[in-house]
Coordinates of C-alpha atoms and ligand atoms in Angstrom, one line a residue:
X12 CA 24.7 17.0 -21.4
X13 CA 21.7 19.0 -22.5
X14 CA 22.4 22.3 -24.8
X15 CA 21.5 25.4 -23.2
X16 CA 17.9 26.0 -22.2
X17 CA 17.0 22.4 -22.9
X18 CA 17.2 19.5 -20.2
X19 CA 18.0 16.3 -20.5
X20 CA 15.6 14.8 -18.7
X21 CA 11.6 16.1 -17.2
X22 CA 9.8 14.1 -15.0
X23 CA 6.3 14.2 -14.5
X24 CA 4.8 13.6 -11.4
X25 CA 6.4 14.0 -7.7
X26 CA 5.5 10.8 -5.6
X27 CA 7.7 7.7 -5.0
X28 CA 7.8 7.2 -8.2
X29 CA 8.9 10.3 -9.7
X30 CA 11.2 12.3 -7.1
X31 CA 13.9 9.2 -6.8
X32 CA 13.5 9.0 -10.6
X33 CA 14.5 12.8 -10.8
X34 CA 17.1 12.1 -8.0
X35 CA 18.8 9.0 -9.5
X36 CA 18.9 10.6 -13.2
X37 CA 20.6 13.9 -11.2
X38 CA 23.0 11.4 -9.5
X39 CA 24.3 10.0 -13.2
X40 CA 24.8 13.6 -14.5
X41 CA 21.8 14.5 -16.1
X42 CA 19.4 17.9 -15.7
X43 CA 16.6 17.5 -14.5
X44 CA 13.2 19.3 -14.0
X45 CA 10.4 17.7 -12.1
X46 CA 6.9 19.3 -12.7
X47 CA 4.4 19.0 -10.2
X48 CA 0.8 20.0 -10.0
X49 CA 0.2 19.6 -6.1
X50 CA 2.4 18.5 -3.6
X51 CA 6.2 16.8 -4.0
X52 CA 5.7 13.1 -2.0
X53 CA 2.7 12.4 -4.1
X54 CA -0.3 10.1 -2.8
X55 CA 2.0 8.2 -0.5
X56 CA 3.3 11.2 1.6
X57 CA 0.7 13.3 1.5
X58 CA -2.6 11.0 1.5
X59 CA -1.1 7.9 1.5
X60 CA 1.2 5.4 3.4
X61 CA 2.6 7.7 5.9
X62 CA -0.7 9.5 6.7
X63 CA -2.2 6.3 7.2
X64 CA 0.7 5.1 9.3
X65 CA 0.6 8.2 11.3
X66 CA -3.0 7.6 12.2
X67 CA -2.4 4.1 12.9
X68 CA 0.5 4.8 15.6
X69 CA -1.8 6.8 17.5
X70 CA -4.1 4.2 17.2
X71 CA -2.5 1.7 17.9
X72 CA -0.9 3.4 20.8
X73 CA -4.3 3.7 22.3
X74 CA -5.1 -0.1 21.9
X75 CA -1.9 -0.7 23.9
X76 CA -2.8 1.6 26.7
X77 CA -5.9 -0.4 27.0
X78 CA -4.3 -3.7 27.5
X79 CA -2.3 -1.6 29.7
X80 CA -3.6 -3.4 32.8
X81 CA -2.6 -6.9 31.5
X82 CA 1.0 -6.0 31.7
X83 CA 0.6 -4.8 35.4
X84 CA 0.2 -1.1 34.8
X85 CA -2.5 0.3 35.4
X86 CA -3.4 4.0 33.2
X87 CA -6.3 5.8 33.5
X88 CA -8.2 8.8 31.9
X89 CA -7.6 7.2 28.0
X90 CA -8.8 9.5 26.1
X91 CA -8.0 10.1 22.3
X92 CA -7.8 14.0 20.8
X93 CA -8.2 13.9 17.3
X94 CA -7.2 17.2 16.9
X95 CA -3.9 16.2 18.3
X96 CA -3.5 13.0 16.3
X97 CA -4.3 14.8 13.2
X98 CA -1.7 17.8 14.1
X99 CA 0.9 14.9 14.7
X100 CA 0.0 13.1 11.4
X101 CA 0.4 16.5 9.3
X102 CA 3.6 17.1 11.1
X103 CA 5.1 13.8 9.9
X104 CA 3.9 14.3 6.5
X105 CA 5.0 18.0 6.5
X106 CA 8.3 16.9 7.5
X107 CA 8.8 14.5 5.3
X108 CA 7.8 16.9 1.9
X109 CA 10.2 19.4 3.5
X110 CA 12.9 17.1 3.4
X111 CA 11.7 15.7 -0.6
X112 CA 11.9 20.0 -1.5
X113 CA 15.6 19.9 0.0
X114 CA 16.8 16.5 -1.6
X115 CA 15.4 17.9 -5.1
X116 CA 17.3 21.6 -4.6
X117 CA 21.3 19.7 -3.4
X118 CA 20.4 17.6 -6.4
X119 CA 20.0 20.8 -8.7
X120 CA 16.9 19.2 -9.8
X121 CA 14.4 22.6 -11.1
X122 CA 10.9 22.5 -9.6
X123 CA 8.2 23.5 -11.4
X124 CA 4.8 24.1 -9.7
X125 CA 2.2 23.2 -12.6
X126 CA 0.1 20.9 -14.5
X127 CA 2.3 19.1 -17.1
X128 CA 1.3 17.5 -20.8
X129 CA 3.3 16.1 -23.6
X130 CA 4.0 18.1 -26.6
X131 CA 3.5 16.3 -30.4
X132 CA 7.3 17.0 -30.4
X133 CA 8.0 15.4 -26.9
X134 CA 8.5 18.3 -25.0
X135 CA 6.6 18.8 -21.6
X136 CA 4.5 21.5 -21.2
X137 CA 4.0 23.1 -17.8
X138 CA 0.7 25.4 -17.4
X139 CA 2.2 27.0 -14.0
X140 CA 0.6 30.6 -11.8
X141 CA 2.5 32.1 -13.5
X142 CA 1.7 31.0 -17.3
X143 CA 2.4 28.6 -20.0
X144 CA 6.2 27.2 -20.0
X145 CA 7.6 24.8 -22.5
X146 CA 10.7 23.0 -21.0
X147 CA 12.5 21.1 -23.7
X148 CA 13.7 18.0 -23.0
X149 CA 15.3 14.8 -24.8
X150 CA 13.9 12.6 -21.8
X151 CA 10.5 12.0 -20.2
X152 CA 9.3 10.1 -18.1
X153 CA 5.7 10.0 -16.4
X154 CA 5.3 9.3 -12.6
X155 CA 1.8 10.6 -12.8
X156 CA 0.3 7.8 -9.6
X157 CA -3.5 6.9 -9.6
X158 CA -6.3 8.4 -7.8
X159 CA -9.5 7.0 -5.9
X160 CA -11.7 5.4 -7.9
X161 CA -15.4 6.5 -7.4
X162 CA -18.8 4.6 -8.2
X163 CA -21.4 5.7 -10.1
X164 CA -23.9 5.1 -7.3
X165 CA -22.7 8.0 -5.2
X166 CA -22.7 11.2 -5.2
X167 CA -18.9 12.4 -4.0
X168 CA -19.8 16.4 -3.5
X169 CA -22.4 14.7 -0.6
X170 CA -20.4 15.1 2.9
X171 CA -21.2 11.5 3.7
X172 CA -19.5 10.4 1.3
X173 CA -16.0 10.2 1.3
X174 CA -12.5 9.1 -0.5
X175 CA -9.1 7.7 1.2
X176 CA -8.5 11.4 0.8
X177 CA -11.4 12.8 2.7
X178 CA -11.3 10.3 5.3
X179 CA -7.8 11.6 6.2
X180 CA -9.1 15.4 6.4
X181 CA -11.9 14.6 8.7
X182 CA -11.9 16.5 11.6
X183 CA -13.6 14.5 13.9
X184 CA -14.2 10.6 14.4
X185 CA -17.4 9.6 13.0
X186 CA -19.7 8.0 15.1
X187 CA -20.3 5.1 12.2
X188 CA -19.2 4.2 9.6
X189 CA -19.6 2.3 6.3
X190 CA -17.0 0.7 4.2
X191 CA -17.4 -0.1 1.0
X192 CA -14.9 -2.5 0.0
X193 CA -12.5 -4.8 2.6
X194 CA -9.0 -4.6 0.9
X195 CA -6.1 -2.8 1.8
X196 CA -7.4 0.5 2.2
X197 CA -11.1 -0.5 3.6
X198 CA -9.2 -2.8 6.6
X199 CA -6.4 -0.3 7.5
X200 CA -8.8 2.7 8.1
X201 CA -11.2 0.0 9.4
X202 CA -8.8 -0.2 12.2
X203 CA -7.7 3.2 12.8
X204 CA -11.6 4.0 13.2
X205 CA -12.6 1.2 15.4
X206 CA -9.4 1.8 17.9
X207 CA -11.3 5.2 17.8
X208 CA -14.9 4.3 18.9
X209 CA -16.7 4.5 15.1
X210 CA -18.9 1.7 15.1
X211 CA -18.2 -0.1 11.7
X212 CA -19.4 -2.1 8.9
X213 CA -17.3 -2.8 6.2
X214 CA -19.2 -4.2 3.1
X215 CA -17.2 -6.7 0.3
X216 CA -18.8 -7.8 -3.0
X217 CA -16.4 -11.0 -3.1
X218 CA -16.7 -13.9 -0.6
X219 CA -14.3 -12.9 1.3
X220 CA -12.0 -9.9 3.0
X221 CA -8.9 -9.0 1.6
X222 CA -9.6 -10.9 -1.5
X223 CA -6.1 -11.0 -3.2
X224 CA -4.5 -12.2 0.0
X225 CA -4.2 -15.5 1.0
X226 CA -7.1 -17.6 1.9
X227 CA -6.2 -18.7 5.1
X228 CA -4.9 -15.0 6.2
X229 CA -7.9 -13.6 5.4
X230 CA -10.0 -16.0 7.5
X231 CA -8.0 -14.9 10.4
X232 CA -8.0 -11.6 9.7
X233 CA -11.8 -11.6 9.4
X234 CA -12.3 -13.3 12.6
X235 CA -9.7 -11.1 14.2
X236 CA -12.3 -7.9 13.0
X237 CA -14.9 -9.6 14.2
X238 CA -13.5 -9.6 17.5
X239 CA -12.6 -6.0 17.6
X240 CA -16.2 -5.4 16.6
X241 CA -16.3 -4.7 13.1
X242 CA -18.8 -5.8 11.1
X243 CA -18.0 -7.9 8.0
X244 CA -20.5 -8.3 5.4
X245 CA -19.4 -10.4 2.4
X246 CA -21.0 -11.1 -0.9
X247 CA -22.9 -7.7 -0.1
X248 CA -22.8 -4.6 -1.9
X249 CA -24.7 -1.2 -1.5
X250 CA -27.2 -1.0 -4.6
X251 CA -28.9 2.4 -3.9
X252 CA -28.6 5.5 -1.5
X253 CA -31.8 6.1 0.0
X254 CA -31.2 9.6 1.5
X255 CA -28.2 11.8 1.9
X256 CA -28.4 14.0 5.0
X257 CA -25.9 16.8 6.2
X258 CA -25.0 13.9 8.9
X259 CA -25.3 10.7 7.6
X260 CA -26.7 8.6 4.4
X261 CA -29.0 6.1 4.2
X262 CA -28.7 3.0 2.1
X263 CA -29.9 -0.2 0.5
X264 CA -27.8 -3.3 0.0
X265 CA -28.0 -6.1 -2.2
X266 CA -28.8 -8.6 1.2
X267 CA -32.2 -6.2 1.3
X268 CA -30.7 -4.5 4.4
X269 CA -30.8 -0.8 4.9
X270 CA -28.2 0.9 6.6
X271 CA -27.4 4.2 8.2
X272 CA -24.3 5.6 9.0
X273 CA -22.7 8.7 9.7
X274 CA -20.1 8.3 7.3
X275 CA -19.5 5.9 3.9
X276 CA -15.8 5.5 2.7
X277 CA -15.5 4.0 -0.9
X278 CA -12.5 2.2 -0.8
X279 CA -12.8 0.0 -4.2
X280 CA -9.2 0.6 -6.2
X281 CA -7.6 3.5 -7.6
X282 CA -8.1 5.1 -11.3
X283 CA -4.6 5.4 -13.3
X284 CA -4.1 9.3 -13.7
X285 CA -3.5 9.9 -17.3
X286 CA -6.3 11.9 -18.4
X287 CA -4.8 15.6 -19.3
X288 CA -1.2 14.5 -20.4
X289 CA -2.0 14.2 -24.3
X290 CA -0.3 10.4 -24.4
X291 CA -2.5 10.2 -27.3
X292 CA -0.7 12.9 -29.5
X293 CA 2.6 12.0 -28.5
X294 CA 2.6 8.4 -29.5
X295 CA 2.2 6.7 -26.2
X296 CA -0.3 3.7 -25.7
X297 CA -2.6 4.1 -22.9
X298 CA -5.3 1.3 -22.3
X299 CA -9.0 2.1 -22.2
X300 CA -8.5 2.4 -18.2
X301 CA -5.9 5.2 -18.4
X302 CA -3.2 2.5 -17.8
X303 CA 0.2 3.6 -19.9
X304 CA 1.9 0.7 -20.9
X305 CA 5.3 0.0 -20.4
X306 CA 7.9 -2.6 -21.2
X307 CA 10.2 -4.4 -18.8
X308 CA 12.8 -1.3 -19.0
X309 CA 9.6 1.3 -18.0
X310 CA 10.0 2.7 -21.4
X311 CA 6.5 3.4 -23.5
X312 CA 5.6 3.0 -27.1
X313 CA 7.1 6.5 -27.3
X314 CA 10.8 6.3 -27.9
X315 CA 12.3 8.5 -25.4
X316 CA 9.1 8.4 -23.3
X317 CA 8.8 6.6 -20.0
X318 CA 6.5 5.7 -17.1
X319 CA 6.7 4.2 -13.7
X320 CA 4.5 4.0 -10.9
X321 CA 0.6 3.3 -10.0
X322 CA -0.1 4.8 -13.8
X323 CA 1.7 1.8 -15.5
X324 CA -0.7 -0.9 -13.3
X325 CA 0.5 -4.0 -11.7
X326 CA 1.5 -3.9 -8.2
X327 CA -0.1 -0.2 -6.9
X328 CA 2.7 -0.1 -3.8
X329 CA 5.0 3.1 -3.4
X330 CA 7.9 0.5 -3.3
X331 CA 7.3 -0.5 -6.8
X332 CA 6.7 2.8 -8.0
X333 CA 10.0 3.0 -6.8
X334 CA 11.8 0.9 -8.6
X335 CA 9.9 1.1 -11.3
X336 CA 11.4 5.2 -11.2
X337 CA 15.2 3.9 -11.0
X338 CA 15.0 1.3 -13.7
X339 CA 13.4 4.5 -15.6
X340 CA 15.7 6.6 -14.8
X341 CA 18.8 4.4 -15.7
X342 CA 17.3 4.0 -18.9
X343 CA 16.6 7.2 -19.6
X344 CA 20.2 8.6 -18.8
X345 CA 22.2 5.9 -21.4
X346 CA 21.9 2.5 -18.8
X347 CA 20.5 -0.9 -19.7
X348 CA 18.1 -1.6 -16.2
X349 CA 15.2 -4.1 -16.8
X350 CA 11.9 -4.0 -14.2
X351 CA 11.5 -7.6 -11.8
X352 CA 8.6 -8.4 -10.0
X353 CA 9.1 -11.6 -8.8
X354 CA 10.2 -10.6 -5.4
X355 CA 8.0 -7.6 -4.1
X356 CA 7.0 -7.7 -0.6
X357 CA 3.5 -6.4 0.2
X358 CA 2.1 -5.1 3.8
X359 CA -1.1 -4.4 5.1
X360 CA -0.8 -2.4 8.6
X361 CA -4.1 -3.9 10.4
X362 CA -4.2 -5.4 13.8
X363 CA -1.8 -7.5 13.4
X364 CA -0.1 -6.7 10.6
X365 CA 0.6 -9.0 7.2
X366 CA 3.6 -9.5 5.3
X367 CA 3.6 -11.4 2.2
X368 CA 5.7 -11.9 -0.7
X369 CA 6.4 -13.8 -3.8
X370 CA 3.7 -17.1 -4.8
X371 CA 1.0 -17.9 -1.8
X372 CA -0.3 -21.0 -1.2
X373 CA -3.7 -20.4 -2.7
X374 CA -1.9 -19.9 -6.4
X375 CA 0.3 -22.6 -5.9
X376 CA -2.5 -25.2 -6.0
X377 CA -4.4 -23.4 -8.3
X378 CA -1.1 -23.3 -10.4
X379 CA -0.6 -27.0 -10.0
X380 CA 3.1 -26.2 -8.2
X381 CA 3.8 -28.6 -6.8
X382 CA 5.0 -27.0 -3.0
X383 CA 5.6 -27.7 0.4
X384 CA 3.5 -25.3 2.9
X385 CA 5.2 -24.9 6.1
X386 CA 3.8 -23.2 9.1
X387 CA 4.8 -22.1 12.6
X388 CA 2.1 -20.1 15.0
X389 CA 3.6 -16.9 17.3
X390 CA 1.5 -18.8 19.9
X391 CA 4.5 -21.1 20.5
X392 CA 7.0 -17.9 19.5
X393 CA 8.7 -16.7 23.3
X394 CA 9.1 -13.2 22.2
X395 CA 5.6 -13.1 20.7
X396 CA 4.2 -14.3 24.1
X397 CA 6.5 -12.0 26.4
X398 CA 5.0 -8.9 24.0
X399 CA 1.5 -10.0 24.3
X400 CA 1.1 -10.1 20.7
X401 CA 0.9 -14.2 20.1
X402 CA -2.0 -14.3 17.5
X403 CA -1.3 -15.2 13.9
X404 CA 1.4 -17.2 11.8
X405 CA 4.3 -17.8 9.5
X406 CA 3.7 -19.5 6.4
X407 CA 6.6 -20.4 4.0
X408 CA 5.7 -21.5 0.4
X409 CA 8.7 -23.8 -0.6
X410 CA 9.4 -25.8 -3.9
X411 CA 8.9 -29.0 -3.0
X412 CA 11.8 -30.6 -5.4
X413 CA 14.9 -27.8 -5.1
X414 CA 13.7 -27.1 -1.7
X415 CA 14.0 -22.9 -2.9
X416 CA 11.7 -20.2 -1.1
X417 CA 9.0 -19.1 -4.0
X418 CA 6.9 -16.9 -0.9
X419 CA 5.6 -16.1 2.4
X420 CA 2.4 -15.1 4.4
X421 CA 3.1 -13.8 7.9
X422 CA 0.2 -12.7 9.8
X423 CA 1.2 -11.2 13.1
X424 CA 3.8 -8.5 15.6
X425 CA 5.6 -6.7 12.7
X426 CA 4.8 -9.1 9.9
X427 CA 5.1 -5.6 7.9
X428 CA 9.4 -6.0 9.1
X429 CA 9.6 -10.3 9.5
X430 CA 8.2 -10.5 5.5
X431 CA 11.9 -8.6 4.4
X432 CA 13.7 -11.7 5.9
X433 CA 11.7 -13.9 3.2
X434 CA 12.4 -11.2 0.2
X435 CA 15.8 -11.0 1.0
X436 CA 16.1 -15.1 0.9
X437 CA 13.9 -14.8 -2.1
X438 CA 16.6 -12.6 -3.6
X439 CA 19.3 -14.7 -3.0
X440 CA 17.8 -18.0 -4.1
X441 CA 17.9 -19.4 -0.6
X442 CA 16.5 -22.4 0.5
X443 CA 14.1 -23.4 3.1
X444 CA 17.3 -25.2 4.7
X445 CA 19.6 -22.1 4.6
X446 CA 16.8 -20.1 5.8
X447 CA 16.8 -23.4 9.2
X448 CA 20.5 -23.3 9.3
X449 CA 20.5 -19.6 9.8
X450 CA 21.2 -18.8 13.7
X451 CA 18.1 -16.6 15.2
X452 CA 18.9 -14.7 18.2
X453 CA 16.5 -15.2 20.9
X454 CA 14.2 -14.5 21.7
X455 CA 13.3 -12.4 19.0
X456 CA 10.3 -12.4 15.8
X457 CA 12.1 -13.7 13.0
X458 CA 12.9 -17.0 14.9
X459 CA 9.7 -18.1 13.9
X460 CA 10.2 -17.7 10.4
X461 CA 13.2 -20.3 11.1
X462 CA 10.9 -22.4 12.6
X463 CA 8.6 -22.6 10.1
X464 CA 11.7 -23.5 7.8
X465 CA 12.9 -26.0 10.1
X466 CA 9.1 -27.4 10.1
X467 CA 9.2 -28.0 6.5
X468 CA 12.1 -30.2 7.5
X469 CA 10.5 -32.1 10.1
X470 CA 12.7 -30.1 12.8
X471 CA 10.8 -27.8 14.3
X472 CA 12.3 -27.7 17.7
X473 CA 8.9 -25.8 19.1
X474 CA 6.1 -27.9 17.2
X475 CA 4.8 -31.7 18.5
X476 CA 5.8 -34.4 15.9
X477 CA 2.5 -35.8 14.4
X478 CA 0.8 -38.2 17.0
X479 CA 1.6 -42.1 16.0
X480 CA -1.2 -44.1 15.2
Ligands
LIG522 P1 1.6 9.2 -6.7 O1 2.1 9.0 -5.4 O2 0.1 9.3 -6.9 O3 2.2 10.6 -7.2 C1 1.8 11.1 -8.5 C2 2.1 12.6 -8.4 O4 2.0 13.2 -9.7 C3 1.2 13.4 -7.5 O5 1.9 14.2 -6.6 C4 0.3 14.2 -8.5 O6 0.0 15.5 -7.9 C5 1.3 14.4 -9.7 N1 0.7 14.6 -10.9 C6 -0.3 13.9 -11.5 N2 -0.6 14.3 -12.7 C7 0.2 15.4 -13.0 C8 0.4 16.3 -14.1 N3 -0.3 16.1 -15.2 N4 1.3 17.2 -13.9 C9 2.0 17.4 -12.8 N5 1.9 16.6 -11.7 C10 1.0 15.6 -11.8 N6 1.7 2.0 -0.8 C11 2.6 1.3 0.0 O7 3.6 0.8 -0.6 N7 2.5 1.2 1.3 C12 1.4 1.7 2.0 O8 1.3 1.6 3.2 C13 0.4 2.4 1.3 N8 -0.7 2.9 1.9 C14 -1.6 3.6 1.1 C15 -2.7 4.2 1.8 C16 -3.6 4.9 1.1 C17 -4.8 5.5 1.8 C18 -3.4 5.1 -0.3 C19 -4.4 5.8 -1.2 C20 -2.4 4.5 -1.0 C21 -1.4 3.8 -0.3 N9 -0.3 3.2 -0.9 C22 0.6 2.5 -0.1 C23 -0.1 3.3 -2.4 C24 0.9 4.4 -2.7 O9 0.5 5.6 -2.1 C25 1.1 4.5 -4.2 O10 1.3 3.2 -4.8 C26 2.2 5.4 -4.6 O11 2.0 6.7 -4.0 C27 2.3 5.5 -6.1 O12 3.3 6.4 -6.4 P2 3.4 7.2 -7.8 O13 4.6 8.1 -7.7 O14 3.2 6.3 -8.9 O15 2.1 8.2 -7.7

């Protein structure tokens, strides 16, 4: 225990990586302040995942009510309110942070309302409203998350031009839109506007969307854009703005095409947010990127001094940050926890959603792992047909000699749920055969993940044998 007036351990930072930290060191004894300069629930709460969710319910909501008629009913007089979808979105979030601010106080965890840096001595220092307030500490650790990353060849204060951030304050759907960048980010707001009536394109400067997933995903996906009307433009980039108006901008790309648009989003990565906390002077390594680095038990080069979250790199998912916050937090209150990565599931909530987790079968082959890729389609799935929602796939990536799960793709109805059936087998060092031998209720979603582990048997009840020559 701390002597008086001192704690034992300060967290910086009050996302998903920082407020579980603060919770689970709280849980093993130790006090604990948690300095924040802006809201508790960090990016993901507040401008983040659940924002983005939010948005996409209502959207996706509306989709459904125009398929309506396929399902026999008919409903008329669609109409979305923006105002209304935005008051619903701020009411999640809000009600979320509420509950954070009530978690931290039965934790007796102290809040402190400020901007927080590192003392030479390892202390934290909180510049707060109400002045300057060194909290002593034998403990840090650094949850400070990321924030959008900007290019050079826009002008941000420009109301065209917008972040993740200011896309999520908008308060009204833009007529059009351009994206600059088709991963994550770019395709889920990609959807939310389109369900909404903005007329999109969505530029990409690699050959293809969603360049980290998996190639064959990504086709799909793209064609699945296309066919909600987005416009894809890959291997194209904007290389100068030609005007900026109050309402719209006006700009070149690298194909020689101008463009118009009401709105630009800039959805390119995120920047690690370092700057301000004086790693330097405190001993702890930060890369020329403002990436703190970390070793497998989240602790820095500092003794004493650790870090978790989007600021230590790697996987950028609230999940991770997550973990990464326990492991820190075990270790910073006398426990021995080491950081894994092998089995982190991914999601990206598009139309339909994907799921993926562990090796794909892209970096397999380029890996020279040598794999068996088994597949079943939700076109032959029961459940997926009876919801409408047959489109996409299952894809299992097996080790071809011990017959062990190493990942998954699913592209499909709640991929974002199904993938957690693969990371749990993952886990547990199941095999594509426990997976098969594993009764499914039907009808049901993740009965096609057992079919596409029955496949990579040759016992796939619900796929043709190969035709004999
Ligand atoms: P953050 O959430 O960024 O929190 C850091 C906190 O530290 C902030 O509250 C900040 O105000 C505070 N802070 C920073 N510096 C200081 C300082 N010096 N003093 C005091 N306080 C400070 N991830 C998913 O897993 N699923 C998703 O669906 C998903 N969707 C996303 C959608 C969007 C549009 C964006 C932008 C991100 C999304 N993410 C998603 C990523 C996810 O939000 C981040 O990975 C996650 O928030 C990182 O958590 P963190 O705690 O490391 O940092």
């Amino acid at each position: 225990m701390a002597e008086e007036g001192k704690f034992d351990v300060v967290v910086i930072g009050g996302g998903p990586g920082g407020y579980p930290a603060a919770i689970r060191c709280a849980q093993r004894g130790a006090k604990v302040a948690l300095v924040e300069k802006d809201k508790v629930g960090g990016t993901c709460l507040n401008w983040g995942c659940i924002p983005t969710k939010a948005l996409l319910a209502s959207a996706e909501l509306i989709a459904h009510a125009r398929e309506a008629e396929k399902f026999g009913v008919k409903i008329t007089g669609i109409e979305p309110d923006w105002t209304a979808i935005q008051a619903r979105k701020q009411k999640v979030t809000d009600t979320l942070v509420g509950g954070i601010l009530q978690l931290l106080k039965a934790n007796g965890i102290e809040l402190v309302n400020g901007f927080a840096s590192i003392t030479p001595e390892k202390n934290v220092l909180a510049k707060t409203d109400g002045g300057d307030r060194v909290l002593e500490t034998d403990k840090i650790i650094i949850a400070t998350g990321s924030d959008p990353a900007e290019l050079p060849t826009f002008d941000f204060s420009q109301p065209a031009v917008m972040t993740s951030t200011d896309a999520l304050a908008l308060d009204h759907v833009p007529k059009s839109l351009i994206i600059v960048g088709s991963g994550v980010i770019g395709s889920e707001f990609a959807c939310i506007f389109s369900t909404l009536g903005t007329e999109i394109v969505m530029l990409e400067l690699m050959d293809r969307m969603l360049p980290t997933e998996d190639s064959r995903v990504a086709k799909q996906m793209r064609s699945t854009f296309r066919k909600q009307g987005i416009d894809i433009r890959t291997e194209t980039t904007v290389t100068e703005v030609l005007e900026y108006r109050e309402d719209g901008i006006k700009v070149k790309l690298s194909s020689g095409d101008e463009l118009e648009a009401e709105k630009l989003l800039v959805s390119i990565g995120r920047k690690f947010n370092s700057a301000g906390l004086c790693c330097e002077e405190a001993g702890i390594e930060v890369d020329e990127r403002g990436r703190i680095d970390v070793d497998q038990a989240m602790e820095t080069s500092a003794d004493g001094v650790y870090a978790c979250g989007d600021v230590v790199g790697g996987i950028l998912l609230a999940h991770t940050a997550t973990f990464e916050g326990l492991v820190a937090a075990e270790n910073a209150t006398g426990g021995n926890a080491t950081m894994q990565y092998h089995v982190v599931p991914a999601c990206i909530f598009t139309t339909p959603e994907i799921g993926s987790v562990g090796l794909n079968a892209d970096k397999a082959a380029e890996q020279g792992i040598d794999v068996t890729v088994s597949r079943f389609s939700f076109g032959a799935l029961g459940k997926a047909l009876a919801m409408g929602e047959d489109y996409g796939f299952v894809q299992l990536v097996i080790d071809a000699k011990t017959d062990r799960v190493l990942g998954a793709q699913i592209m499909g109805p709640h991929a974002s749920d199904l993938i957690h059936e693969v990371a749990m087998a993952m886990h547990m060092g199941a095999t594509s055969e426990d997976i098969a031998n594993t009764i499914h209720a039907h009808p049901s979603l993740p009965e096609a993940i057992m079919e596409a582990a029955e496949a990579a048997h040759g016992k796939a009840i619900h796929v043709a044998p190969p035709k004999k020559k």
